XYZ file of C-alpha atoms in Angstrom:
746
model
C -353.103 68.355 -69.135
C -350.395 66.118 -69.316
C -351.649 64.840 -72.881
C -351.812 68.618 -73.897
C -347.858 69.034 -72.948
C -346.352 65.934 -73.959
C -348.092 66.938 -77.858
C -347.050 70.312 -76.965
C -343.515 69.908 -76.735
C -343.396 67.137 -79.425
C -344.561 70.274 -81.739
C -341.991 72.596 -80.535
C -339.445 69.887 -81.136
C -340.569 69.240 -84.485
C -340.751 72.924 -85.318
C -337.124 73.518 -83.842
C -335.645 70.535 -85.776
C -337.874 70.685 -88.882
C -335.573 70.278 -92.100
C -334.380 73.513 -93.854
C -334.273 74.154 -97.210
C -331.044 72.417 -98.826
C -329.320 71.121 -101.913
C -328.604 67.324 -101.265
C -326.049 66.978 -104.172
C -324.853 69.300 -106.819
C -323.401 67.405 -109.805
C -321.640 70.192 -112.534
C -319.961 69.595 -115.713
C -318.087 72.482 -117.253
C -316.521 71.539 -120.688
C -314.237 74.134 -122.421
C -314.370 74.332 -126.078
C -311.689 75.645 -127.865
C -313.065 79.036 -128.629
C -312.774 79.517 -124.950
C -316.357 79.172 -124.350
C -317.524 76.910 -121.331
C -320.900 74.503 -121.541
C -322.150 74.259 -118.263
C -324.721 71.755 -117.106
C -325.723 71.715 -113.402
C -328.043 69.034 -111.634
C -329.715 69.706 -108.370
C -331.440 67.329 -105.888
C -333.287 70.508 -104.251
C -335.005 69.842 -101.020
C -337.432 72.785 -100.035
C -338.234 71.676 -96.440
C -341.886 71.135 -96.690
C -344.226 70.869 -100.025
C -346.524 73.534 -101.204
C -343.549 75.960 -102.824
C -344.181 77.408 -106.033
C -340.794 78.728 -107.559
C -337.295 78.873 -106.150
C -334.607 81.310 -107.342
C -330.865 81.082 -108.022
C -327.940 83.211 -109.566
C -325.116 82.683 -112.323
C -322.327 84.932 -111.206
C -320.916 86.950 -114.231
C -317.931 89.294 -112.298
C -315.068 88.533 -110.683
C -311.842 90.135 -109.987
C -309.177 90.538 -112.771
C -306.334 88.562 -111.451
C -306.503 90.114 -107.994
C -306.528 93.314 -109.342
C -308.966 95.207 -106.762
C -309.898 98.111 -109.330
C -311.157 95.979 -112.044
C -313.392 92.901 -112.993
C -313.659 90.635 -115.434
C -317.190 90.045 -117.342
C -318.778 86.855 -118.261
C -321.859 86.313 -120.246
C -324.417 83.728 -120.035
C -325.989 82.411 -122.960
C -328.652 79.708 -124.189
C -329.976 79.318 -120.678
C -332.292 76.097 -120.577
C -333.957 74.304 -116.944
C -335.505 71.092 -117.005
C -336.832 68.914 -114.245
C -336.429 65.179 -114.493
C -339.119 64.340 -111.868
C -341.834 66.562 -113.670
C -341.857 70.011 -111.778
C -342.208 72.892 -113.697
C -339.397 74.406 -115.443
C -340.379 77.875 -116.541
C -337.790 80.795 -115.874
C -337.645 84.134 -116.114
C -334.275 86.213 -115.283
C -333.297 89.823 -114.714
C -330.145 91.393 -113.630
C -326.639 90.985 -115.019
C -322.891 91.718 -114.953
C -324.024 95.648 -114.512
C -325.961 95.174 -111.658
C -324.848 95.656 -107.874
C -324.426 91.921 -107.514
C -322.981 90.850 -110.667
C -324.995 88.219 -111.267
C -328.095 86.921 -113.314
C -330.954 86.347 -111.304
C -333.306 83.128 -112.284
C -336.562 82.463 -111.144
C -337.864 78.826 -111.726
C -341.340 77.644 -111.134
C -345.201 78.428 -112.080
C -346.963 80.660 -109.480
C -350.410 78.582 -110.343
C -348.279 75.200 -109.601
C -348.152 73.834 -105.962
C -345.465 71.343 -105.600
C -347.259 68.807 -103.446
C -343.735 67.025 -102.930
C -340.844 68.913 -101.233
C -337.772 67.542 -103.491
C -337.305 67.852 -106.832
C -334.495 67.524 -109.478
C -333.758 70.108 -111.826
C -331.313 70.615 -114.483
C -329.654 74.063 -115.797
C -327.448 74.496 -118.890
C -326.495 77.194 -120.352
C -323.056 78.345 -122.195
C -320.687 80.927 -120.605
C -318.398 83.252 -122.191
C -315.410 85.329 -121.031
C -314.159 82.790 -118.143
C -311.574 81.657 -119.838
C -308.578 83.693 -120.249
C -304.694 83.942 -120.495
C -302.611 83.516 -117.363
C -298.871 83.375 -117.301
C -299.262 82.134 -121.026
C -301.406 79.521 -120.254
C -305.616 79.722 -120.511
C -307.208 79.430 -116.741
C -310.796 78.813 -116.259
C -311.759 80.491 -112.838
C -315.456 80.543 -111.626
C -317.924 80.628 -109.140
C -320.241 77.709 -108.610
C -322.747 78.956 -106.132
C -322.326 82.541 -105.383
C -324.559 83.473 -102.335
C -328.263 82.575 -103.711
C -327.856 78.493 -103.070
C -328.771 76.877 -99.633
C -326.698 74.616 -98.222
C -325.021 72.031 -100.679
C -325.063 68.846 -98.551
C -322.620 67.358 -101.308
C -321.043 68.617 -104.762
C -319.253 66.621 -107.292
C -317.970 68.504 -110.736
C -315.887 67.756 -113.515
C -314.069 70.139 -115.678
C -312.795 68.746 -119.489
C -310.840 70.926 -122.136
C -310.103 70.068 -125.483
C -306.431 68.709 -124.794
C -307.487 67.988 -120.902
C -306.896 69.804 -117.524
C -303.257 70.041 -115.955
C -304.223 71.586 -112.524
C -307.394 72.324 -110.522
C -307.969 73.662 -107.297
C -311.242 74.615 -105.154
C -312.484 75.778 -101.816
C -315.370 77.549 -99.505
C -316.221 78.088 -95.932
C -317.616 74.785 -94.677
C -316.725 71.463 -94.902
C -313.591 69.708 -97.045
C -313.030 70.606 -100.661
C -311.021 67.945 -103.003
C -309.521 68.880 -106.346
C -307.434 66.273 -108.608
C -306.626 65.608 -112.175
C -307.097 62.501 -113.393
C -306.537 61.896 -117.439
C -306.826 65.243 -118.011
C -310.225 65.372 -116.607
C -310.597 67.500 -113.089
C -312.703 66.256 -110.313
C -313.996 68.022 -107.687
C -315.898 67.212 -104.640
C -316.957 68.476 -101.066
C -319.713 68.602 -98.653
C -321.568 71.194 -96.588
C -320.811 74.447 -98.954
C -322.462 77.162 -97.124
C -321.295 80.116 -98.857
C -319.415 80.452 -102.211
C -317.392 77.524 -103.819
C -314.901 78.785 -106.661
C -312.575 76.882 -108.168
C -309.675 77.356 -110.858
C -308.428 74.960 -113.767
C -305.588 75.586 -115.529
C -305.491 74.125 -118.748
C -302.468 73.478 -121.472
C -300.640 76.297 -123.590
C -302.225 76.820 -126.950
C -305.054 74.198 -126.156
C -307.604 77.153 -125.860
C -307.950 80.479 -127.877
C -310.058 82.592 -125.434
C -310.724 86.014 -126.607
C -309.782 89.520 -124.918
C -311.308 89.428 -121.520
C -314.209 91.970 -121.186
C -312.680 94.110 -118.337
C -314.930 96.924 -116.400
C -314.382 98.831 -113.739
C -315.078 97.958 -110.126
C -317.687 100.214 -108.288
C -317.229 99.514 -104.111
C -319.268 101.929 -101.627
C -316.543 101.077 -98.993
C -312.972 100.329 -98.764
C -311.804 96.916 -99.918
C -308.874 94.748 -98.883
C -307.087 93.504 -102.639
C -303.754 92.197 -101.872
C -301.699 91.192 -99.111
C -298.074 90.439 -98.706
C -296.895 88.858 -95.405
C -293.401 87.912 -94.528
C -292.609 85.567 -90.944
C -289.544 85.441 -89.576
C -289.011 82.511 -86.952
C -286.019 83.076 -84.740
C -284.060 80.516 -82.444
C -285.413 82.466 -79.364
C -289.340 81.261 -80.783
C -290.160 84.616 -81.323
C -291.966 85.038 -84.622
C -291.384 88.309 -86.263
C -293.446 89.614 -88.934
C -294.445 92.132 -91.326
C -297.546 92.476 -93.379
C -298.143 94.898 -96.552
C -301.694 95.185 -96.925
C -303.097 96.779 -100.030
C -306.572 98.424 -99.902
C -308.993 100.013 -102.319
C -310.444 103.264 -101.163
C -314.370 104.069 -101.776
C -314.408 106.801 -104.600
C -314.557 110.364 -102.993
C -314.161 109.195 -99.139
C -311.647 110.735 -96.800
C -312.242 109.044 -93.684
C -311.071 105.102 -93.677
C -310.714 102.644 -90.977
C -309.127 99.359 -90.857
C -309.041 96.493 -88.496
C -306.023 94.562 -87.448
C -306.184 91.373 -85.738
C -303.067 89.970 -83.630
C -303.518 86.141 -82.926
C -304.013 85.571 -79.303
C -305.407 82.285 -78.736
C -304.838 79.549 -80.998
C -306.341 75.594 -80.789
C -303.239 73.545 -80.213
C -305.566 69.925 -79.669
C -308.730 68.920 -78.062
C -307.942 69.507 -74.571
C -305.708 72.819 -74.778
C -305.064 75.771 -76.274
C -301.865 77.749 -77.320
C -301.405 81.371 -75.466
C -299.511 83.764 -77.953
C -298.040 87.171 -77.032
C -297.531 90.075 -78.747
C -295.001 92.477 -78.727
C -293.678 95.738 -80.803
C -297.076 96.292 -82.753
C -296.480 99.255 -85.252
C -299.085 100.584 -87.752
C -297.920 102.686 -91.008
C -300.093 104.012 -94.014
C -300.008 106.180 -96.730
C -296.250 106.285 -97.667
C -295.077 105.466 -93.871
C -297.177 107.812 -91.816
C -296.670 105.917 -88.629
C -300.438 105.401 -86.572
C -300.811 105.443 -83.169
C -301.976 102.021 -81.890
C -305.051 101.962 -79.414
C -305.352 99.049 -76.716
C -306.605 96.556 -78.394
C -309.927 94.506 -77.198
C -310.324 90.639 -77.780
C -312.450 89.554 -80.663
C -313.240 85.911 -81.952
C -314.904 83.568 -80.097
C -313.977 80.171 -78.305
C -310.452 78.578 -78.887
C -309.806 81.390 -81.568
C -308.980 84.533 -80.201
C -307.180 87.920 -81.649
C -306.454 91.108 -80.180
C -308.327 93.645 -82.615
C -307.243 97.180 -83.179
C -309.198 99.737 -85.223
C -306.987 102.119 -87.189
C -308.371 105.249 -88.393
C -306.917 107.928 -90.961
C -307.786 110.659 -93.617
C -306.661 110.238 -97.074
C -307.935 110.799 -100.886
C -306.896 108.670 -103.581
C -308.051 105.053 -105.092
C -305.807 102.841 -103.220
C -303.835 103.072 -99.563
C -301.150 100.728 -98.354
C -300.698 99.623 -94.672
C -298.037 98.034 -93.133
C -298.199 96.169 -89.891
C -294.800 94.951 -88.264
C -295.421 92.529 -84.890
C -293.936 89.908 -82.918
C -295.260 86.999 -81.402
C -293.843 84.496 -78.902
C -295.382 81.799 -77.273
C -295.815 79.563 -80.651
C -293.245 77.408 -80.345
C -293.798 73.862 -78.339
C -290.758 71.351 -78.176
C -291.381 67.781 -77.691
C -288.282 65.347 -77.108
C -286.107 66.126 -79.991
C -289.043 67.795 -82.293
C -290.091 71.035 -81.916
C -294.038 72.645 -83.494
C -294.152 75.957 -84.380
C -297.602 77.739 -84.814
C -297.647 80.855 -87.439
C -301.031 82.618 -87.682
C -301.276 83.299 -91.731
C -302.009 87.286 -91.614
C -303.147 90.104 -89.130
C -306.333 90.681 -91.308
C -308.722 88.796 -93.536
C -306.823 87.565 -96.571
C -308.388 89.389 -100.280
C -308.031 87.620 -103.605
C -304.546 88.071 -104.011
C -301.937 87.202 -101.172
C -298.678 85.636 -100.434
C -297.202 84.460 -97.171
C -293.073 83.703 -97.124
C -292.072 81.965 -93.875
C -288.240 81.622 -92.930
C -286.936 79.062 -90.246
C -283.759 78.846 -88.346
C -283.281 75.641 -89.700
C -284.595 73.077 -92.412
C -288.295 72.587 -92.351
C -289.232 68.785 -91.880
C -293.045 68.573 -92.216
C -295.596 71.607 -92.851
C -299.290 71.760 -92.376
C -302.207 74.070 -93.070
C -304.582 74.299 -90.666
C -307.801 76.355 -91.656
C -310.666 77.763 -89.815
C -312.583 75.057 -89.747
C -310.211 72.630 -88.203
C -309.277 70.825 -91.140
C -305.503 70.624 -92.483
C -303.748 69.455 -95.442
C -299.687 68.853 -96.289
C -297.549 71.536 -97.786
C -294.634 70.661 -99.946
C -291.677 72.048 -98.386
C -287.803 72.648 -99.196
C -285.099 73.944 -97.153
C -285.646 76.537 -94.257
C -288.519 78.483 -96.040
C -291.946 78.000 -97.352
C -294.019 80.000 -99.723
C -298.059 80.219 -99.932
C -300.102 82.308 -102.361
C -303.426 82.570 -103.707
C -302.775 80.771 -106.604
C -302.188 77.566 -104.549
C -304.247 77.715 -101.871
C -308.180 79.012 -101.852
C -310.164 78.973 -98.424
C -307.411 79.758 -95.804
C -308.868 82.723 -94.054
C -308.188 82.314 -90.129
C -305.670 79.656 -91.043
C -302.773 78.894 -89.643
C -299.390 76.855 -90.775
C -297.684 74.308 -88.393
C -294.277 73.850 -89.127
C -292.155 70.809 -87.833
C -288.346 71.635 -86.772
C -285.595 70.048 -85.373
C -285.625 70.889 -81.132
C -281.763 71.958 -81.807
C -283.064 74.580 -83.629
C -284.240 76.437 -80.524
C -283.055 77.428 -77.151
C -284.815 77.479 -73.943
C -288.490 78.180 -74.882
C -291.670 77.927 -72.041
C -295.114 77.707 -74.432
C -298.340 78.745 -72.469
C -301.298 76.152 -72.845
C -304.593 76.542 -71.255
C -307.595 74.278 -71.234
C -309.488 74.452 -74.166
C -312.311 76.675 -75.250
C -313.740 75.088 -77.932
C -317.044 74.784 -76.521
C -318.258 73.255 -79.977
C -316.903 69.609 -78.916
C -317.998 70.578 -75.144
C -321.376 71.321 -76.076
C -322.234 68.515 -78.706
C -320.532 66.307 -75.696
C -323.148 68.030 -73.084
C -325.718 67.509 -75.448
C -324.948 64.080 -75.791
C -324.979 63.439 -71.844
C -328.272 65.395 -71.712
C -329.708 63.465 -74.255
C -328.410 59.903 -72.812
C -330.219 61.013 -69.275
C -332.980 62.211 -70.393
C -333.377 58.917 -72.288
C -332.653 57.209 -69.368
C -334.971 58.970 -66.950
C -337.943 58.660 -69.855
C -337.476 54.535 -69.277
C -337.184 54.966 -65.646
C -340.754 57.167 -65.827
C -342.330 54.759 -67.944
C -341.229 51.951 -65.686
C -342.357 53.612 -62.680
C -345.501 54.731 -64.109
C -346.237 51.031 -65.580
C -345.370 49.514 -61.911
C -348.270 51.782 -60.153
C -347.487 53.106 -56.537
C -344.930 51.402 -54.438
C -346.802 48.359 -52.079
C -343.864 47.602 -49.313
C -345.495 47.476 -45.768
C -348.647 45.662 -46.567
C -350.232 44.140 -43.397
C -351.499 40.583 -42.941
C -352.960 37.877 -40.721
C -350.083 36.054 -39.852
C -351.877 33.293 -38.019
C -353.636 31.894 -40.910
C -352.936 30.462 -44.293
C -352.973 33.185 -46.970
C -356.513 34.477 -47.995
C -358.081 33.820 -44.782
C -359.158 35.889 -41.826
C -357.476 35.457 -38.800
C -357.120 37.665 -35.391
C -352.707 38.365 -35.567
C -351.238 41.336 -37.689
C -348.131 41.242 -38.841
C -345.988 41.087 -42.239
C -344.564 38.782 -44.267
C -344.651 37.012 -47.531
C -346.140 33.658 -47.545
C -346.129 31.411 -50.814
C -349.913 31.771 -51.476
C -351.756 28.887 -52.921
C -353.961 28.846 -55.983
C -357.620 29.234 -55.964
C -359.889 27.865 -58.354
C -363.094 30.498 -57.969
C -363.116 33.981 -58.273
C -363.346 35.937 -54.728
C -366.771 36.484 -53.324
C -366.437 40.370 -53.869
C -367.665 42.978 -56.817
C -364.820 43.789 -59.625
C -364.722 47.425 -57.982
C -363.546 46.151 -54.841
C -361.410 43.666 -56.211
C -359.664 46.437 -58.654
C -359.084 48.557 -56.062
C -356.986 46.121 -53.945
C -355.247 44.674 -57.133
C -354.048 47.895 -58.790
C -354.247 50.259 -56.341
C -355.157 53.069 -59.098
C -358.131 53.567 -61.628
C -357.995 51.443 -64.363
C -359.655 51.137 -68.041
C -359.265 47.611 -67.499
C -361.774 47.489 -64.431
C -364.160 49.390 -66.160
C -364.372 47.140 -69.070
C -364.516 44.474 -66.898
C -367.294 45.647 -65.133
C -369.109 46.115 -68.696
C -368.224 42.527 -69.470
C -369.688 40.813 -66.026
C -372.794 42.278 -66.650
C -372.797 40.216 -69.890
C -371.167 36.836 -68.123
C -374.237 36.924 -65.514
C -376.724 37.057 -67.873
C -378.332 40.686 -67.342
C -377.146 42.033 -71.058
C -377.150 40.767 -74.251
C -374.624 42.034 -76.835
C -374.654 42.451 -80.322
C -372.728 44.782 -83.054
C -373.986 47.279 -85.768
C -372.702 46.979 -89.155
C -369.685 49.174 -88.616
C -368.404 47.252 -85.476
C -369.867 48.906 -82.686
C -371.036 47.531 -79.143
C -374.562 47.305 -79.058
C -376.414 46.040 -75.874
C -379.790 45.400 -74.279
C -380.310 45.571 -70.600
C -382.161 42.110 -69.341
C -383.042 41.155 -66.015
C -381.025 43.134 -63.318
C -378.121 41.367 -61.664
C -378.681 40.351 -57.543
C -375.307 42.075 -56.689
C -376.153 45.654 -55.642
C -373.031 46.898 -57.087
C -373.573 45.100 -60.673
C -377.338 46.515 -60.447
C -376.331 50.235 -60.222
C -373.994 49.752 -63.131
C -376.791 47.687 -65.032
C -378.881 50.650 -64.574
C -376.552 52.923 -66.480
C -376.343 51.477 -69.437
C -378.978 52.063 -72.273
C -382.143 50.196 -72.330
C -381.457 49.235 -75.773
C -378.468 50.570 -78.219
C -374.932 51.368 -78.883
C -372.728 51.582 -75.534
C -371.204 55.172 -75.615
C -368.806 56.860 -73.730
C -370.949 58.820 -71.866
C -372.727 55.467 -70.358
C -368.865 54.387 -69.619
C -368.605 57.684 -67.704
C -371.347 56.676 -65.444
C -370.249 53.053 -64.623
C -366.942 54.791 -63.664
C -368.691 57.089 -61.101
C -370.345 53.788 -59.868
C -367.230 52.197 -59.460
C -365.330 55.128 -57.937
C -368.213 55.579 -55.402
C -367.749 51.599 -54.655
C -364.230 51.709 -54.101
C -364.354 55.208 -52.035
C -366.632 53.185 -49.591
C -364.332 50.186 -48.875
C -360.909 52.022 -49.523
C -360.587 52.764 -45.828
C -361.147 49.501 -44.740
C -358.510 48.022 -47.409
C -355.867 50.520 -48.423
C -353.894 52.930 -46.287
C -352.254 55.885 -48.299
C -348.847 57.499 -47.176
C -349.385 61.269 -47.837
C -346.101 62.714 -48.827
C -346.555 66.804 -49.296
C -342.906 67.181 -49.756
C -343.242 65.004 -53.120
C -345.677 67.752 -54.300
C -343.169 70.573 -53.533
C -340.438 68.898 -55.340
C -342.565 68.366 -58.330
C -343.987 71.512 -58.812
C -340.176 72.768 -58.251
C -339.375 70.575 -61.306
C -342.236 71.496 -63.449
C -341.691 74.728 -63.136
C -338.071 76.028 -61.454
C -335.763 73.820 -63.316
C -336.831 74.714 -66.923
C -336.912 78.291 -65.666
C -333.716 78.376 -64.280
C -332.286 77.093 -67.656
C -333.971 79.158 -69.947
C -332.559 82.102 -67.903
C -329.046 80.659 -67.501
C -329.602 80.406 -71.574
C -330.629 84.234 -72.165
C -327.507 84.949 -69.599
C -325.295 82.901 -71.814
C -326.342 84.706 -74.857
C -323.720 87.495 -74.156
C -320.881 85.083 -73.404
C -320.217 82.688 -76.270
C -317.748 80.696 -74.237
C -320.702 79.603 -72.307
C -322.003 75.997 -72.736
C -325.329 76.829 -72.747
C -324.989 79.754 -75.520
C -327.408 78.893 -78.195
C -328.000 75.063 -76.773
C -331.647 75.118 -77.329
C -331.485 71.134 -77.297
C -329.959 70.907 -73.918
C -332.774 73.369 -72.490
C -335.456 71.015 -73.923
C -333.866 67.716 -72.669
C -333.689 69.412 -69.118
C -336.942 70.716 -69.171
C -338.308 67.283 -70.444
C -336.417 65.333 -67.536
C -337.908 68.151 -65.254
C -341.655 67.132 -66.365
C -341.052 63.540 -66.447
C -339.582 64.036 -62.633
C -342.786 66.083 -61.996
C -344.971 62.908 -62.931
C -342.922 60.358 -61.274
C -342.785 62.055 -57.787
C -346.379 62.276 -57.035
C -347.437 58.743 -58.620
C -344.322 57.315 -56.125
C -346.335 57.829 -52.739
C -346.237 54.605 -51.212
C -349.796 53.063 -50.736
C -349.920 49.837 -48.590
C -352.698 47.415 -47.751
C -354.610 46.519 -44.417
C -354.981 43.292 -43.333
C -358.175 43.083 -45.097
C -357.055 44.444 -47.925
C -354.362 41.521 -48.103
C -356.473 39.070 -47.582
C -358.444 39.597 -50.404
C -355.726 40.213 -52.703
C -353.669 36.699 -51.747
C -357.313 35.362 -52.854
C -356.862 37.205 -55.893
C -353.342 36.268 -56.687
C -354.317 32.539 -56.268
C -357.440 32.698 -58.790
C -355.070 34.678 -61.259
C -352.461 31.884 -60.980
C -355.315 29.707 -61.794
C -356.171 31.606 -64.930
C -352.525 31.580 -65.999
C -352.457 27.612 -65.544
C -355.786 27.275 -67.510
C -354.159 29.550 -69.939
C -351.374 26.964 -70.432
C -353.628 24.041 -70.235
C -357.142 24.113 -71.220
C -359.248 22.106 -69.575
C -363.088 20.759 -70.069
C -365.560 22.802 -68.177
C -368.523 21.323 -66.380
C -372.068 20.995 -68.821
C -374.123 24.132 -68.856
C -371.387 26.385 -67.768
C -369.360 29.047 -69.626
C -366.401 29.581 -67.933
C -364.990 31.207 -70.722
C -367.303 34.006 -70.480
C -367.928 33.902 -66.946
C -363.906 34.423 -66.288
C -363.581 36.743 -69.001
C -364.165 39.853 -66.578
C -361.312 38.732 -64.194
C -358.989 37.681 -66.909
C -359.439 41.254 -68.284
C -358.711 42.774 -64.500
C -355.493 41.029 -64.228
C -354.119 41.997 -67.934
C -354.505 38.594 -69.270
C -357.337 39.035 -71.992
C -355.557 37.958 -74.804
C -354.369 34.571 -73.200
C -357.913 34.005 -71.751
C -359.475 34.446 -75.119
C -357.046 31.685 -76.849
C -358.014 29.353 -73.927
C -361.212 29.852 -73.955
C -361.476 28.941 -77.816
C -360.778 25.557 -76.780
C -363.257 24.843 -73.917
C -366.296 23.285 -73.903
C -369.518 23.889 -72.936
C -372.515 25.883 -74.338
C -372.905 28.593 -71.935
C -375.016 32.063 -72.595
C -374.648 31.381 -76.120
C -372.041 33.563 -76.695
C -369.454 32.138 -79.502
C -365.318 32.953 -79.645
C -366.063 35.481 -82.036
C -368.723 37.603 -80.712
C -366.661 36.992 -77.055
C -363.556 38.334 -78.766
C -365.363 41.228 -79.971
C -367.069 42.057 -76.705
C -363.464 42.359 -75.218
C -361.911 44.372 -77.547
C -365.227 46.820 -77.631
C -365.100 46.864 -74.025
C -361.130 47.477 -73.314
C -361.808 50.340 -76.148
C -364.565 52.102 -74.233
C -362.768 51.700 -70.933
C -359.680 53.334 -72.259
C -361.342 56.328 -73.755
C -363.340 57.299 -70.857
C -359.690 57.336 -68.915
C -357.677 58.842 -71.589
C -356.936 61.528 -69.862
C -355.247 60.233 -67.454
C -351.631 59.175 -67.688
C -351.919 56.318 -65.225
C -354.618 54.362 -67.295
C -353.089 50.905 -68.111
C -354.797 49.777 -71.213
C -354.500 45.604 -71.550
C -352.818 44.125 -74.436
C-alpha cells in the first residue's frame, strides 16, 4: 500500500509539473526592401511538451490600427510563404483566413496527419514576403508589426534583427511578460527579450527617402463592442502633495448600439518596496461624457489583486454615433514620500487601460531630477527629463498598461506630507518564500524519515545480566553498556532467533541468510540455469529443527521461486513468535497510531480545504498554491510512517545476552574482512560464515575476504558463492518488497 501511495504521488506531481508547449527560441529577421516590402524569416525552436503530435498551427497578423485611428485599419498581405524543418519534421502546410476575417490573420497549419512526431522538440523555418507594413509617418517610413499575435505558446527567448536599404534609425518593442530590449547598432535594429506570453509588437523607423512604400491599404474597422482608441492624460503635482489629474478618453462605439458602458479605475494601492505598499486616497472624482454631460458617480468597489488595487467605477450612458468622448477629473493624495532632501512622487499613468494611441503629461512644482517608468510586471526603465515637465506617448513607450511614473524632486518643493505605508500584499514573493520553506522542510523531513526507517525501532532501555561478562547468562538483571569482546564462533542459535534480536523486525537479509545456511550445512546443492536463475537440489535434511522445516519448503530439484521463499518466511516468523516473549519487549503506544492517522488524513484534508477557501481570496498565501499543499501532504505521509515505526523496542536480559554474542561475532567478521586469515583444512569458513555476514549486512566485505581464504570446503568456488549470495538477496527482497521496513543489503 505504501508503494502504491508513493507511486501515485510521484505520478500526480509529474502530471502537475509536466512541461507545457513552449517555443524555446524565436529568431526573426526583417529585411525592408526599397519598394517597401519586407522579407520575413522566422526560425522557431518549438517544443510540443510531449511526443505524438502530427501538426501545429500559428497565425500571421495582417491587420493593424492605422496611426492609432480606432476607426481604420491598415491591411497587410503575405505572399511567397515557405515552411521547412532543419530537424526533418514534416513541413507541408495549409492556409486559410486572411485580413478580411474576424481575427485579421492568416492561419497556417504545418505538418502531416499521417506522420507522428516521436520527438517533442523540432525546429521550423518560416519565410514569406509582407506588403503594406511599411508606410509613411511624419515624413519618414516606419515598419510596425506584431511578431507573434495570440497564436504562439509562451516564447522563452526571442531575438530579432531589422535592416533597411539605408539602415534603421530608431526601434522600440514591448510585450506583456518579461523585459524587451531594442537598440540600433550600425544601422541594424536588434530586439531581444524573454518570456513572451502574448502579443509581441515592435516599431522601427527608417531614414527619410530610403524606402518608397506604396500608399497603405486601409479598411474600416468592424467592432462588435465599444473600444477605447485614444487617451490624453494630464497630471499636475501640487506643493501640498496632491496630484490633480484630468484624463480625456475617446472611445469607438459599436454601430447601432445605444447602451454604452465604461470602466474607470483610480489607483488606491501601489507597491512601494518589497516590504511596503503605498496607500493613495482619491478626492473630487468627476466623470463627463457626450459633450460635457456629467454622470452620477456610484460608490466604487476594489479591483485588482495583491499590492496593486484600484477603486473601480462603472459608467453607463445612452448615445448613438461612431465615437464618444469621456473626461475624468480626480485628485490623489498620499503619493509623495520624503526621505532626507529628496522626495519621491508616485503617479499612476491613467484611470483606464491605455489604448494604442495615448499621451501623458506631468507637471511638477520643481525641476525633476530623475524619472522612472514602472510597468505592471515590476520592471522599470529610466526616462529622459528636462525641467519640471515630462511627456510620454505611445510612440516612445509600448507595453505600459497598469504602469506608473516615479519622479525624484527636491524635498523643498513640498510642504508637510504624510504618506501612508502598509505591509506589502504582494504574495507573489511571499508565496515563493512559503513554497521554498515548505520544500526545504519537506526535504529535511524526508531525510530524517529515511534515517529513522533505516535505523529501525528505538532500542533504549535494554536489560542485561550485570553480574557476568557480556554474552553470558547470570542472575542479576540491570542496565548498562559494557565493552563487548570479540567472539570467534557464531552463537549456538538459529538464524531466525538471531535475526529477531539483531534487527528487531522483518528483514529480506534474514530470509536470504537462511537459504544460504542450508547450502553451507550441506543440505542443499546449488546451481544456475542458462539465464542465471538460482537452482537447488535437496540433499540430506539438516539436524537443526528450524533448518529442517525450511529445508522442506524448497523444491526437490529445480528453480527457487518467490513462493518457496514465502514459505520459508512463514517458518521464520513462526520461529520468532515462539521466542519473542523471552527475548524482546515492545512498548505499545496507541497515541502513535492516533497521531499517525491524524497526520495521514487530517493535515492534507485541512490544507486542501484551506486551498479551496483561498480561491476566492486572492491575497491568501494558499490561493492556487498546489505545490505547497503537495509538500504538506508528503510531509504528513512521511510523519504517519515515522510514528508507528518509532515505537520503543527493548530486549530482555536473555535477548541482550544473545545480542552481545552476535555483536562479538560481527566484530570478528569485520576484522577477518580487513585481514584475511587461513582456515583449518577441510573447513569452508567462507561459505559457513556467509549467512551470518548476510545477516549483519557485510555480504560484499565478506565475499572479498572469502576469495583470499584457503580451504576446499563443500566445493563452492568464489563465483558460485557470489552468485548464491546475489540470488538469495534478490529472492529475499522480492519476498518482502511491499514492506517499507525491508532492509536490502548492499
